[in-house]
PDB file of C-alpha atoms and ligand atoms in Angstrom:
ATOM      1  CA  MET Y 139      -5.840  10.509  31.681  1.00 88.00           C
ATOM      2  CA  ILE Y 140      -3.147   8.959  29.583  1.00 92.00           C
ATOM      3  CA  LEU Y 141      -2.504   5.403  30.437  1.00 95.00           C
ATOM      4  CA  ALA Y 142      -0.221   2.361  29.625  1.00 96.00           C
ATOM      5  CA  TYR Y 143       0.100  -1.211  29.448  1.00 96.00           C
ATOM      6  CA  PHE Y 144       2.927  -3.371  29.709  1.00 96.00           C
ATOM      7  CA  ASN Y 145       2.607  -7.205  29.480  1.00 95.00           C
ATOM      8  CA  GLY Y 146      -0.500  -7.014  31.690  1.00 94.00           C
ATOM      9  CA  GLU Y 147       0.292  -4.802  34.210  1.00 95.00           C
ATOM     10  CA  PHE Y 148      -1.613  -1.496  33.715  1.00 95.00           C
ATOM     11  CA  VAL Y 149       1.141   1.804  34.414  1.00 95.00           C
ATOM     12  CA  GLU Y 150       1.703   5.284  34.369  1.00 91.00           C
ATOM     13  CA  PRO Y 151       3.346   6.204  31.237  1.00 85.00           C
ATOM     14  CA  ASN Y 152       6.433   7.397  32.574  1.00 87.00           C
ATOM     15  CA  GLU Y 153       7.061   4.001  34.418  1.00 87.00           C
ATOM     16  CA  SER Y 154      10.069   2.820  33.764  1.00 85.00           C
ATOM     17  CA  VAL Y 155       8.776  -0.562  32.882  1.00 88.00           C
ATOM     18  CA  VAL Y 156      10.884  -2.065  30.031  1.00 90.00           C
ATOM     19  CA  PRO Y 157      14.374  -4.091  30.821  1.00 92.00           C
ATOM     20  CA  ILE Y 158      17.054  -3.174  29.032  1.00 93.00           C
ATOM     21  CA  ASP Y 159      17.063  -6.334  26.748  1.00 95.00           C
ATOM     22  CA  GLU Y 160      13.967  -5.897  25.301  1.00 96.00           C
ATOM     23  CA  ARG Y 161      14.037  -6.614  21.196  1.00 97.00           C
ATOM     24  CA  GLY Y 162      11.790  -3.996  20.616  1.00 97.00           C
ATOM     25  CA  HIS Y 163      14.275  -0.938  21.886  1.00 93.00           C
ATOM     26  CA  GLN Y 164      17.425  -2.764  20.751  1.00 96.00           C
ATOM     27  CA  PHE Y 165      16.357  -4.327  17.135  1.00 97.00           C
ATOM     28  CA  GLY Y 166      13.328  -2.598  16.614  1.00 97.00           C
ATOM     29  CA  ASP Y 167      12.085  -6.447  16.308  1.00 98.00           C
ATOM     30  CA  GLY Y 168       8.167  -5.725  16.194  1.00 98.00           C
ATOM     31  CA  VAL Y 169       5.141  -4.120  14.821  1.00 98.00           C
ATOM     32  CA  TYR Y 170       2.323  -1.643  16.050  1.00 98.00           C
ATOM     33  CA  GLU Y 171      -0.614  -0.332  15.079  1.00 98.00           C
ATOM     34  CA  VAL Y 172      -2.380   3.176  16.039  1.00 98.00           C
ATOM     35  CA  ILE Y 173      -6.435   2.768  16.443  1.00 98.00           C
ATOM     36  CA  ARG Y 174      -8.296   6.128  16.802  1.00 98.00           C
ATOM     37  CA  ILE Y 175     -11.145   6.086  19.388  1.00 98.00           C
ATOM     38  CA  TYR Y 176     -14.015   8.465  18.563  1.00 97.00           C
ATOM     39  CA  ASP Y 177     -16.322   9.043  21.251  1.00 96.00           C
ATOM     40  CA  GLY Y 178     -15.768   5.936  23.033  1.00 96.00           C
ATOM     41  CA  LYS Y 179     -15.963   3.664  19.548  1.00 97.00           C
ATOM     42  CA  PRO Y 180     -12.514   2.263  18.160  1.00 98.00           C
ATOM     43  CA  PHE Y 181     -12.791   2.768  14.552  1.00 98.00           C
ATOM     44  CA  MET Y 182     -12.162   0.055  12.255  1.00 98.00           C
ATOM     45  CA  MET Y 183     -10.457  -1.720  15.002  1.00 98.00           C
ATOM     46  CA  ASP Y 184     -10.972  -5.335  13.173  1.00 98.00           C
ATOM     47  CA  GLU Y 185      -9.348  -3.982  10.432  1.00 98.00           C
ATOM     48  CA  HIS Y 186      -6.266  -2.727  12.468  1.00 98.00           C
ATOM     49  CA  LEU Y 187      -5.855  -6.258  14.357  1.00 98.00           C
ATOM     50  CA  ASP Y 188      -5.975  -8.048  10.647  1.00 98.00           C
ATOM     51  CA  ARG Y 189      -3.239  -5.875  10.167  1.00 98.00           C
ATOM     52  CA  LEU Y 190      -1.484  -6.641  13.106  1.00 98.00           C
ATOM     53  CA  TYR Y 191      -1.887  -9.949  13.073  1.00 98.00           C
ATOM     54  CA  GLN Y 192      -0.705  -9.853   9.384  1.00 98.00           C
ATOM     55  CA  SER Y 193       2.515  -7.755   9.886  1.00 98.00           C
ATOM     56  CA  ALA Y 194       3.613 -10.037  13.155  1.00 98.00           C
ATOM     57  CA  ASP Y 195       2.700 -13.215  10.804  1.00 98.00           C
ATOM     58  CA  ALA Y 196       5.278 -11.566   7.734  1.00 98.00           C
ATOM     59  CA  ILE Y 197       8.148 -10.953  10.802  1.00 98.00           C
ATOM     60  CA  LYS Y 198       7.271 -14.628  12.048  1.00 98.00           C
ATOM     61  CA  LEU Y 199       6.331 -13.543  15.083  1.00 97.00           C
ATOM     62  CA  ARG Y 200       3.606 -15.017  17.188  1.00 95.00           C
ATOM     63  CA  ILE Y 201       0.617 -12.529  18.950  1.00 93.00           C
ATOM     64  CA  ASP Y 202      -1.598 -14.244  21.241  1.00 86.00           C
ATOM     65  CA  PRO Y 203      -3.801 -16.583  19.164  1.00 89.00           C
ATOM     66  CA  ASN Y 204      -7.136 -15.746  21.271  1.00 94.00           C
ATOM     67  CA  ARG Y 205      -7.399 -12.564  19.481  1.00 96.00           C
ATOM     68  CA  GLU Y 206     -10.842 -11.645  21.321  1.00 96.00           C
ATOM     69  CA  ALA Y 207      -8.541 -11.529  24.488  1.00 95.00           C
ATOM     70  CA  PHE Y 208      -6.146  -9.610  23.142  1.00 96.00           C
ATOM     71  CA  LYS Y 209      -8.683  -6.961  21.904  1.00 97.00           C
ATOM     72  CA  ASN Y 210     -10.130  -7.277  25.307  1.00 97.00           C
ATOM     73  CA  SER Y 211      -7.046  -5.736  26.807  1.00 97.00           C
ATOM     74  CA  MET Y 212      -6.987  -2.998  24.158  1.00 97.00           C
ATOM     75  CA  LEU Y 213     -10.422  -1.938  25.042  1.00 98.00           C
ATOM     76  CA  GLU Y 214      -9.947  -2.537  29.383  1.00 98.00           C
ATOM     77  CA  LEU Y 215      -7.159   0.139  28.589  1.00 97.00           C
ATOM     78  CA  VAL Y 216      -9.045   2.290  27.001  1.00 98.00           C
ATOM     79  CA  GLN Y 217     -11.677   2.167  29.455  1.00 97.00           C
ATOM     80  CA  ARG Y 218      -9.596   2.237  32.578  1.00 97.00           C
ATOM     81  CA  SER Y 219      -8.114   5.329  30.962  1.00 97.00           C
ATOM     82  CA  GLY Y 220     -11.406   7.218  31.188  1.00 97.00           C
ATOM     83  CA  LEU Y 221     -10.613   8.632  27.747  1.00 97.00           C
ATOM     84  CA  THR Y 222     -13.434   9.019  25.042  1.00 97.00           C
ATOM     85  CA  ASN Y 223     -11.427  10.245  22.150  1.00 97.00           C
ATOM     86  CA  LEU Y 224      -8.259   8.699  22.142  1.00 98.00           C
ATOM     87  CA  ASP Y 225      -5.462   7.319  20.037  1.00 98.00           C
ATOM     88  CA  LEU Y 226      -4.370   3.518  21.107  1.00 98.00           C
ATOM     89  CA  TYR Y 227      -0.970   2.955  20.633  1.00 98.00           C
ATOM     90  CA  VAL Y 228      -0.447  -0.924  20.384  1.00 98.00           C
ATOM     91  CA  GLN Y 229       2.937  -2.804  20.048  1.00 98.00           C
ATOM     92  CA  VAL Y 230       4.189  -5.967  20.417  1.00 98.00           C
ATOM     93  CA  THR Y 231       7.986  -7.297  20.203  1.00 98.00           C
ATOM     94  CA  ARG Y 232       9.720 -10.588  20.074  1.00 98.00           C
ATOM     95  CA  GLY Y 233      10.296 -10.203  23.752  1.00 98.00           C
ATOM     96  CA  MET Y 234      12.728  -9.956  26.297  1.00 97.00           C
ATOM     97  CA  ALA Y 235      16.154 -11.912  26.330  1.00 97.00           C
ATOM     98  CA  PRO Y 236      19.581 -11.174  26.472  1.00 96.00           C
ATOM     99  CA  ARG Y 237      21.115  -9.574  23.118  1.00 97.00           C
ATOM    100  CA  ASN Y 238      21.430 -12.088  20.265  1.00 97.00           C
ATOM    101  CA  HIS Y 239      20.371 -11.725  16.659  1.00 98.00           C
ATOM    102  CA  LEU Y 240      18.558 -15.259  16.750  1.00 98.00           C
ATOM    103  CA  PHE Y 241      14.975 -15.426  17.350  1.00 98.00           C
ATOM    104  CA  PRO Y 242      14.422 -15.997  21.415  1.00 97.00           C
ATOM    105  CA  GLU Y 243      12.368 -19.171  22.787  1.00 96.00           C
ATOM    106  CA  CYS Y 244      10.371 -16.371  25.197  1.00 96.00           C
ATOM    107  CA  PRO Y 245       6.570 -14.756  25.438  1.00 96.00           C
ATOM    108  CA  VAL Y 246       6.446 -11.554  23.080  1.00 97.00           C
ATOM    109  CA  SER Y 247       5.891  -8.254  25.204  1.00 97.00           C
ATOM    110  CA  VAL Y 248       2.724  -6.039  24.380  1.00 97.00           C
ATOM    111  CA  SER Y 249       3.091  -2.743  25.065  1.00 96.00           C
ATOM    112  CA  MET Y 250       0.224   0.038  24.757  1.00 97.00           C
ATOM    113  CA  THR Y 251      -0.783   3.836  25.647  1.00 97.00           C
ATOM    114  CA  ALA Y 252      -3.968   5.440  25.316  1.00 97.00           C
ATOM    115  CA  LYS Y 253      -3.405   9.034  24.894  1.00 97.00           C
ATOM    116  CA  PRO Y 254      -6.025  11.859  23.742  1.00 97.00           C
ATOM    117  CA  PHE Y 255      -5.768  12.677  20.311  1.00 91.00           C
ATOM    118  CA  GLN Y 256      -5.240  16.274  18.662  1.00 82.00           C
ATOM    119  CA  ILE Y 257      -6.776  17.436  15.873  1.00 78.00           C
ATOM    120  CA  ILE Y 258      -4.630  18.550  13.329  1.00 75.00           C
ATOM    121  CA  PRO Y 259      -5.580  22.246  12.895  1.00 73.00           C
ATOM    122  CA  VAL Y 260      -4.146  22.687   9.075  1.00 75.00           C
ATOM    123  CA  GLY Y 261      -7.193  20.054   8.147  1.00 65.00           C
ATOM    124  CA  ASP Y 262      -9.544  22.668   6.619  1.00 77.00           C
ATOM    125  CA  LYS Y 263      -7.129  24.770   5.007  1.00 91.00           C
ATOM    126  CA  GLY Y 264      -4.705  22.214   3.681  1.00 96.00           C
ATOM    127  CA  ALA Y 265      -1.111  21.375   4.334  1.00 97.00           C
ATOM    128  CA  SER Y 266       2.362  21.401   2.404  1.00 98.00           C
ATOM    129  CA  VAL Y 267       4.353  18.202   1.485  1.00 98.00           C
ATOM    130  CA  ILE Y 268       7.802  17.771  -0.077  1.00 98.00           C
ATOM    131  CA  LEU Y 269       8.922  14.961  -2.393  1.00 98.00           C
ATOM    132  CA  HIS Y 270      11.870  12.652  -0.572  1.00 98.00           C
ATOM    133  CA  PRO Y 271      13.663   9.707  -1.938  1.00 98.00           C
ATOM    134  CA  ASP Y 272      11.936   6.469  -0.682  1.00 98.00           C
ATOM    135  CA  GLU Y 273      14.997   5.290   1.140  1.00 98.00           C
ATOM    136  CA  ARG Y 274      12.747   2.380   2.802  1.00 98.00           C
ATOM    137  CA  TRP Y 275      13.381  -1.342   2.631  1.00 98.00           C
ATOM    138  CA  ALA Y 276      11.690  -3.570   0.436  1.00 98.00           C
ATOM    139  CA  ASN Y 277       8.807  -4.556   2.878  1.00 98.00           C
ATOM    140  CA  CYS Y 278       6.882  -1.588   3.611  1.00 98.00           C
ATOM    141  CA  TYR Y 279       3.727  -3.036   3.890  1.00 98.00           C
ATOM    142  CA  ILE Y 280       4.700  -4.772   7.138  1.00 98.00           C
ATOM    143  CA  LYS Y 281       3.886  -2.133  10.296  1.00 98.00           C
ATOM    144  CA  SER Y 282       7.664  -2.284  11.582  1.00 98.00           C
ATOM    145  CA  LEU Y 283       8.633  -0.749  14.455  1.00 98.00           C
ATOM    146  CA  ASN Y 284      11.779  -0.047  11.886  1.00 97.00           C
ATOM    147  CA  LEU Y 285      11.107   3.691  11.379  1.00 98.00           C
ATOM    148  CA  LEU Y 286      14.395   5.512  10.770  1.00 98.00           C
ATOM    149  CA  PRO Y 287      13.943   6.338   7.413  1.00 98.00           C
ATOM    150  CA  ASN Y 288      10.692   7.372   7.703  1.00 98.00           C
ATOM    151  CA  ILE Y 289      11.501   9.557  10.949  1.00 98.00           C
ATOM    152  CA  LEU Y 290      14.606  10.816   9.024  1.00 98.00           C
ATOM    153  CA  ALA Y 291      12.416  12.126   5.609  1.00 98.00           C
ATOM    154  CA  LYS Y 292       9.860  13.937   7.921  1.00 98.00           C
ATOM    155  CA  GLN Y 293      12.405  15.667  10.267  1.00 98.00           C
ATOM    156  CA  VAL Y 294      13.660  17.112   6.688  1.00 98.00           C
ATOM    157  CA  ALA Y 295       9.748  18.147   5.746  1.00 98.00           C
ATOM    158  CA  TYR Y 296       9.372  19.384   9.327  1.00 97.00           C
ATOM    159  CA  GLU Y 297      12.695  21.411   9.287  1.00 98.00           C
ATOM    160  CA  LYS Y 298      11.452  23.404   6.115  1.00 98.00           C
ATOM    161  CA  GLY Y 299       8.061  23.823   7.446  1.00 97.00           C
ATOM    162  CA  TYR Y 300       6.186  20.859   5.800  1.00 97.00           C
ATOM    163  CA  LEU Y 301       3.707  18.744   7.018  1.00 97.00           C
ATOM    164  CA  GLU Y 302       4.947  15.775   5.462  1.00 98.00           C
ATOM    165  CA  ALA Y 303       7.721  14.212   3.174  1.00 98.00           C
ATOM    166  CA  ILE Y 304       5.897  12.138  -0.295  1.00 99.00           C
ATOM    167  CA  LEU Y 305       8.155   9.150  -0.525  1.00 99.00           C
ATOM    168  CA  VAL Y 306       9.480   8.842  -4.433  1.00 99.00           C
ATOM    169  CA  ARG Y 307      10.897   5.356  -5.532  1.00 98.00           C
ATOM    170  CA  ASP Y 308      12.333   4.373  -8.709  1.00 98.00           C
ATOM    171  CA  GLY Y 309      10.393   7.668 -10.388  1.00 98.00           C
ATOM    172  CA  LYS Y 310       7.280   6.757  -8.887  1.00 98.00           C
ATOM    173  CA  VAL Y 311       5.136   8.404  -5.550  1.00 98.00           C
ATOM    174  CA  THR Y 312       4.826   5.591  -2.990  1.00 98.00           C
ATOM    175  CA  GLU Y 313       3.662   7.239   0.266  1.00 98.00           C
ATOM    176  CA  GLY Y 314       3.889   9.675   2.778  1.00 98.00           C
ATOM    177  CA  THR Y 315       6.425   8.564   5.712  1.00 98.00           C
ATOM    178  CA  SER Y 316       3.253   7.674   7.929  1.00 98.00           C
ATOM    179  CA  SER Y 317       0.152   8.470   5.318  1.00 98.00           C
ATOM    180  CA  ASN Y 318      -0.917   7.365   1.884  1.00 99.00           C
ATOM    181  CA  ALA Y 319      -0.937   9.755  -0.689  1.00 99.00           C
ATOM    182  CA  TYR Y 320      -3.418  10.290  -3.957  1.00 99.00           C
ATOM    183  CA  ILE Y 321      -4.394  12.759  -6.526  1.00 98.00           C
ATOM    184  CA  VAL Y 322      -7.392  14.049  -8.368  1.00 98.00           C
ATOM    185  CA  LYS Y 323      -7.163  14.225 -11.958  1.00 98.00           C
ATOM    186  CA  ASP Y 324     -10.450  14.762 -14.423  1.00 97.00           C
ATOM    187  CA  SER Y 325     -12.885  13.772 -10.981  1.00 96.00           C
ATOM    188  CA  SER Y 326     -11.174  10.542 -10.463  1.00 98.00           C
ATOM    189  CA  ILE Y 327      -9.194   9.596  -7.143  1.00 98.00           C
ATOM    190  CA  ILE Y 328      -5.819   8.073  -8.367  1.00 98.00           C
ATOM    191  CA  THR Y 329      -3.301   6.283  -5.605  1.00 99.00           C
ATOM    192  CA  THR Y 330      -0.481   3.632  -5.757  1.00 98.00           C
ATOM    193  CA  PRO Y 331      -1.761   0.322  -5.719  1.00 98.00           C
ATOM    194  CA  LEU Y 332      -1.132  -2.064  -3.172  1.00 98.00           C
ATOM    195  CA  SER Y 333       1.960  -3.792  -2.877  1.00 98.00           C
ATOM    196  CA  LYS Y 334       5.390  -4.665  -0.850  1.00 98.00           C
ATOM    197  CA  HIS Y 335       6.291  -1.312  -1.267  1.00 98.00           C
ATOM    198  CA  ILE Y 336       3.522   0.612   0.595  1.00 98.00           C
ATOM    199  CA  LEU Y 337       1.343   0.066   3.800  1.00 98.00           C
ATOM    200  CA  SER Y 338      -1.990  -0.493   3.266  1.00 98.00           C
ATOM    201  CA  GLY Y 339      -3.689   1.922   5.235  1.00 98.00           C
ATOM    202  CA  ILE Y 340      -6.767   1.441   7.048  1.00 98.00           C
ATOM    203  CA  THR Y 341      -8.110   5.012   6.384  1.00 98.00           C
ATOM    204  CA  ARG Y 342      -7.256   4.372   2.650  1.00 98.00           C
ATOM    205  CA  MET Y 343      -9.611   1.214   3.322  1.00 98.00           C
ATOM    206  CA  ALA Y 344     -12.369   3.630   4.315  1.00 98.00           C
ATOM    207  CA  VAL Y 345     -11.771   6.104   1.560  1.00 98.00           C
ATOM    208  CA  LYS Y 346     -12.073   3.582  -1.088  1.00 98.00           C
ATOM    209  CA  ASN Y 347     -15.257   3.041   0.460  1.00 98.00           C
ATOM    210  CA  LEU Y 348     -16.480   6.363   0.654  1.00 98.00           C
ATOM    211  CA  ALA Y 349     -15.282   6.706  -2.794  1.00 98.00           C
ATOM    212  CA  GLU Y 350     -17.711   4.365  -3.917  1.00 98.00           C
ATOM    213  CA  LEU Y 351     -20.667   5.563  -1.762  1.00 97.00           C
ATOM    214  CA  LEU Y 352     -19.864   8.798  -3.511  1.00 98.00           C
ATOM    215  CA  ARG Y 353     -19.724   7.562  -7.169  1.00 98.00           C
ATOM    216  CA  ILE Y 354     -16.040   9.294  -7.409  1.00 98.00           C
ATOM    217  CA  PRO Y 355     -14.095   6.667  -9.344  1.00 98.00           C
ATOM    218  CA  PHE Y 356     -11.084   5.230  -7.459  1.00 98.00           C
ATOM    219  CA  VAL Y 357      -8.388   4.083  -9.536  1.00 98.00           C
ATOM    220  CA  GLU Y 358      -5.514   1.844  -8.092  1.00 98.00           C
ATOM    221  CA  LYS Y 359      -2.308   3.311 -10.346  1.00 98.00           C
ATOM    222  CA  GLN Y 360       1.368   4.591  -9.971  1.00 98.00           C
ATOM    223  CA  PHE Y 361       2.138   8.164 -10.417  1.00 98.00           C
ATOM    224  CA  THR Y 362       4.699  10.166 -11.020  1.00 98.00           C
ATOM    225  CA  PRO Y 363       5.839  13.500  -9.163  1.00 98.00           C
ATOM    226  CA  ASP Y 364       5.426  15.435 -12.233  1.00 98.00           C
ATOM    227  CA  GLU Y 365       1.522  14.272 -12.085  1.00 98.00           C
ATOM    228  CA  MET Y 366       1.052  15.190  -8.493  1.00 98.00           C
ATOM    229  CA  ILE Y 367       2.145  18.821  -9.026  1.00 98.00           C
ATOM    230  CA  ILE Y 368       0.028  19.284 -12.159  1.00 98.00           C
ATOM    231  CA  ALA Y 369      -3.244  16.936 -10.445  1.00 98.00           C
ATOM    232  CA  ASP Y 370      -6.470  18.693  -9.406  1.00 98.00           C
ATOM    233  CA  GLU Y 371      -5.926  18.135  -5.753  1.00 98.00           C
ATOM    234  CA  VAL Y 372      -3.618  16.294  -3.784  1.00 98.00           C
ATOM    235  CA  PHE Y 373      -4.809  14.672  -0.371  1.00 98.00           C
ATOM    236  CA  ILE Y 374      -3.228  12.264   1.978  1.00 98.00           C
ATOM    237  CA  THR Y 375      -4.365   9.991   5.015  1.00 98.00           C
ATOM    238  CA  SER Y 376      -3.800   8.368   8.092  1.00 98.00           C
ATOM    239  CA  THR Y 377      -5.553   7.123  11.167  1.00 98.00           C
ATOM    240  CA  THR Y 378      -4.096  10.585  12.693  1.00 97.00           C
ATOM    241  CA  LEU Y 379      -4.269  12.777   9.713  1.00 96.00           C
ATOM    242  CA  GLU Y 380      -7.503  11.551   8.730  1.00 96.00           C
ATOM    243  CA  ILE Y 381      -8.040  13.000   5.350  1.00 97.00           C
ATOM    244  CA  THR Y 382      -5.590  15.523   4.840  1.00 96.00           C
ATOM    245  CA  PRO Y 383      -5.798  17.942   1.879  1.00 97.00           C
ATOM    246  CA  ILE Y 384      -2.382  19.317   0.091  1.00 98.00           C
ATOM    247  CA  ILE Y 385      -2.118  22.384  -1.286  1.00 98.00           C
ATOM    248  CA  ARG Y 386       1.328  22.707  -1.999  1.00 98.00           C
ATOM    249  CA  VAL Y 387       3.983  20.112  -3.311  1.00 98.00           C
ATOM    250  CA  ASP Y 388       7.794  21.772  -2.535  1.00 98.00           C
ATOM    251  CA  ASP Y 389       7.400  25.276  -3.526  1.00 95.00           C
ATOM    252  CA  LYS Y 390       4.795  24.298  -6.224  1.00 98.00           C
ATOM    253  CA  GLN Y 391       1.100  25.639  -5.477  1.00 98.00           C
ATOM    254  CA  ILE Y 392      -1.718  22.575  -6.106  1.00 98.00           C
ATOM    255  CA  ASN Y 393      -4.025  24.088  -8.747  1.00 98.00           C
ATOM    256  CA  ASP Y 394      -5.582  27.476  -6.954  1.00 97.00           C
ATOM    257  CA  GLY Y 395      -3.987  26.680  -3.594  1.00 97.00           C
ATOM    258  CA  THR Y 396      -7.320  25.702  -2.187  1.00 97.00           C
ATOM    259  CA  PRO Y 397      -8.546  22.057  -0.755  1.00 97.00           C
ATOM    260  CA  GLY Y 398     -10.412  20.929  -3.797  1.00 98.00           C
ATOM    261  CA  PRO Y 399     -14.268  19.519  -3.805  1.00 98.00           C
ATOM    262  CA  VAL Y 400     -13.309  15.972  -4.281  1.00 98.00           C
ATOM    263  CA  THR Y 401     -11.181  15.742  -0.522  1.00 98.00           C
ATOM    264  CA  LYS Y 402     -13.948  18.133   0.818  1.00 97.00           C
ATOM    265  CA  ALA Y 403     -16.476  15.597  -0.139  1.00 98.00           C
ATOM    266  CA  LEU Y 404     -14.883  12.675   1.275  1.00 98.00           C
ATOM    267  CA  LYS Y 405     -13.777  14.821   4.327  1.00 96.00           C
ATOM    268  CA  GLU Y 406     -17.463  15.393   5.131  1.00 96.00           C
ATOM    269  CA  GLN Y 407     -18.512  11.789   4.633  1.00 97.00           C
ATOM    270  CA  PHE Y 408     -15.398  10.694   6.530  1.00 97.00           C
ATOM    271  CA  LYS Y 409     -17.193  13.063   9.302  1.00 95.00           C
ATOM    272  CA  GLN Y 410     -20.346  11.263   8.814  1.00 95.00           C
ATOM    273  CA  ILE Y 411     -18.768   7.722   9.440  1.00 95.00           C
ATOM    274  CA  ILE Y 412     -16.576   8.514  12.174  1.00 93.00           C
TER     275      ILE Y 412
HETATM  276  N1  PDD N 178       1.160   5.564  10.543  1.00 57.92           N
HETATM  277  N2  PDD N 178       1.818   4.917   5.331  1.00 57.92           N
HETATM  278  C1  PDD N 178       2.504   4.536   6.753  1.00 57.92           C
HETATM  279  C2  PDD N 178       4.031   4.289   6.090  1.00 57.92           C
HETATM  280  C3  PDD N 178       1.969   4.903   7.632  1.00 57.92           C
HETATM  281  O1  PDD N 178       2.880   4.900   8.684  1.00 57.92           O
HETATM  282  C4  PDD N 178       0.862   4.742   8.245  1.00 57.92           C
HETATM  283  C5  PDD N 178       0.348   5.528   9.308  1.00 57.92           C
HETATM  284  C6  PDD N 178       0.284   5.227   6.898  1.00 57.92           C
HETATM  285  C7  PDD N 178      -1.883   4.908   7.039  1.00 57.92           C
HETATM  286  O2  PDD N 178      -2.420   3.844   7.664  1.00 57.92           O
HETATM  287  P1  PDD N 178      -3.610   4.189   8.527  1.00 57.92           P
HETATM  288  O3  PDD N 178      -4.387   4.854   7.522  1.00 57.92           O
HETATM  289  O4  PDD N 178      -4.062   2.819   8.795  1.00 57.92           O
HETATM  290  O5  PDD N 178      -3.090   5.092   9.691  1.00 57.92           O
HETATM  291  C8  PDD N 178       0.444   4.499   5.440  1.00 57.92           C
HETATM  292  C9  PDD N 178       0.715   5.856  11.837  1.00 57.92           C
HETATM  293  C10 PDD N 178      -0.546   6.516  12.364  1.00 57.92           C
HETATM  294  C11 PDD N 178       1.858   5.983  12.432  1.00 57.92           C
HETATM  295  O6  PDD N 178       2.678   5.404  12.063  1.00 57.92           O
HETATM  296  O7  PDD N 178       1.567   6.762  13.783  1.00 57.92           O
END
């Protein structure tokens, strides 16, 4: 069943537990992770936890230094939910205090949900994306709750019938609104290098390892929207989209409009490791 957690209590997902003066919904003052659990086994959970602590550090937010206890509360939610294939959402905010921009002196708030995941049906035949200006701030490596530019761009894509918006900053592709972006050219995978302008995706890390296993060059360099359109293959990755082939960018078909061999090989290997 769908189950939630707020500051030590296991609650029904629709129960009202968060007070008005909570910095998550007043300021978006917090960080989050989405972790997928396959057959009861969390996928790359330690990497997700590392990133959560790094995001928290970057905004001067102190998560429980007892990482094992924190991890155990996540695993307890998973276990209590009775679900075996699920997405675990974890959010940590600067806590509950009368609204004031300055940091409060109070404990952080932790909220979590455990929900069954749905396989996105586009996965095998491929999906379409639009290009959209990257209107986010300078610190996109922080997995912050502030997702307004991301949701606005994703909504534009959705209303046009596309799956995702691929963001473009200074003439170069950064990433998707909730995914990392890749092109394949001459049998090499090319993806935007890690910087403050993109999130260091956990699935990106997995793809890098799989590329090494498959002996496919994994090149971290910037690329332009034009290079994307003339690429041999395009794909995006995230915890929830896994590896999703892209067969159309705006109104341009990529290659022959079907998922290419490199994307297919990666997807096949990915299936093995999950
Ligand atoms: N988003 N880039 C952005 C901006 C993201 O929000 C995400 C993930 C990724 C991919 O990261 P990972 O492979 O670790 O999931 C890249 C999650 C799934 C979300 O916001 O729902």
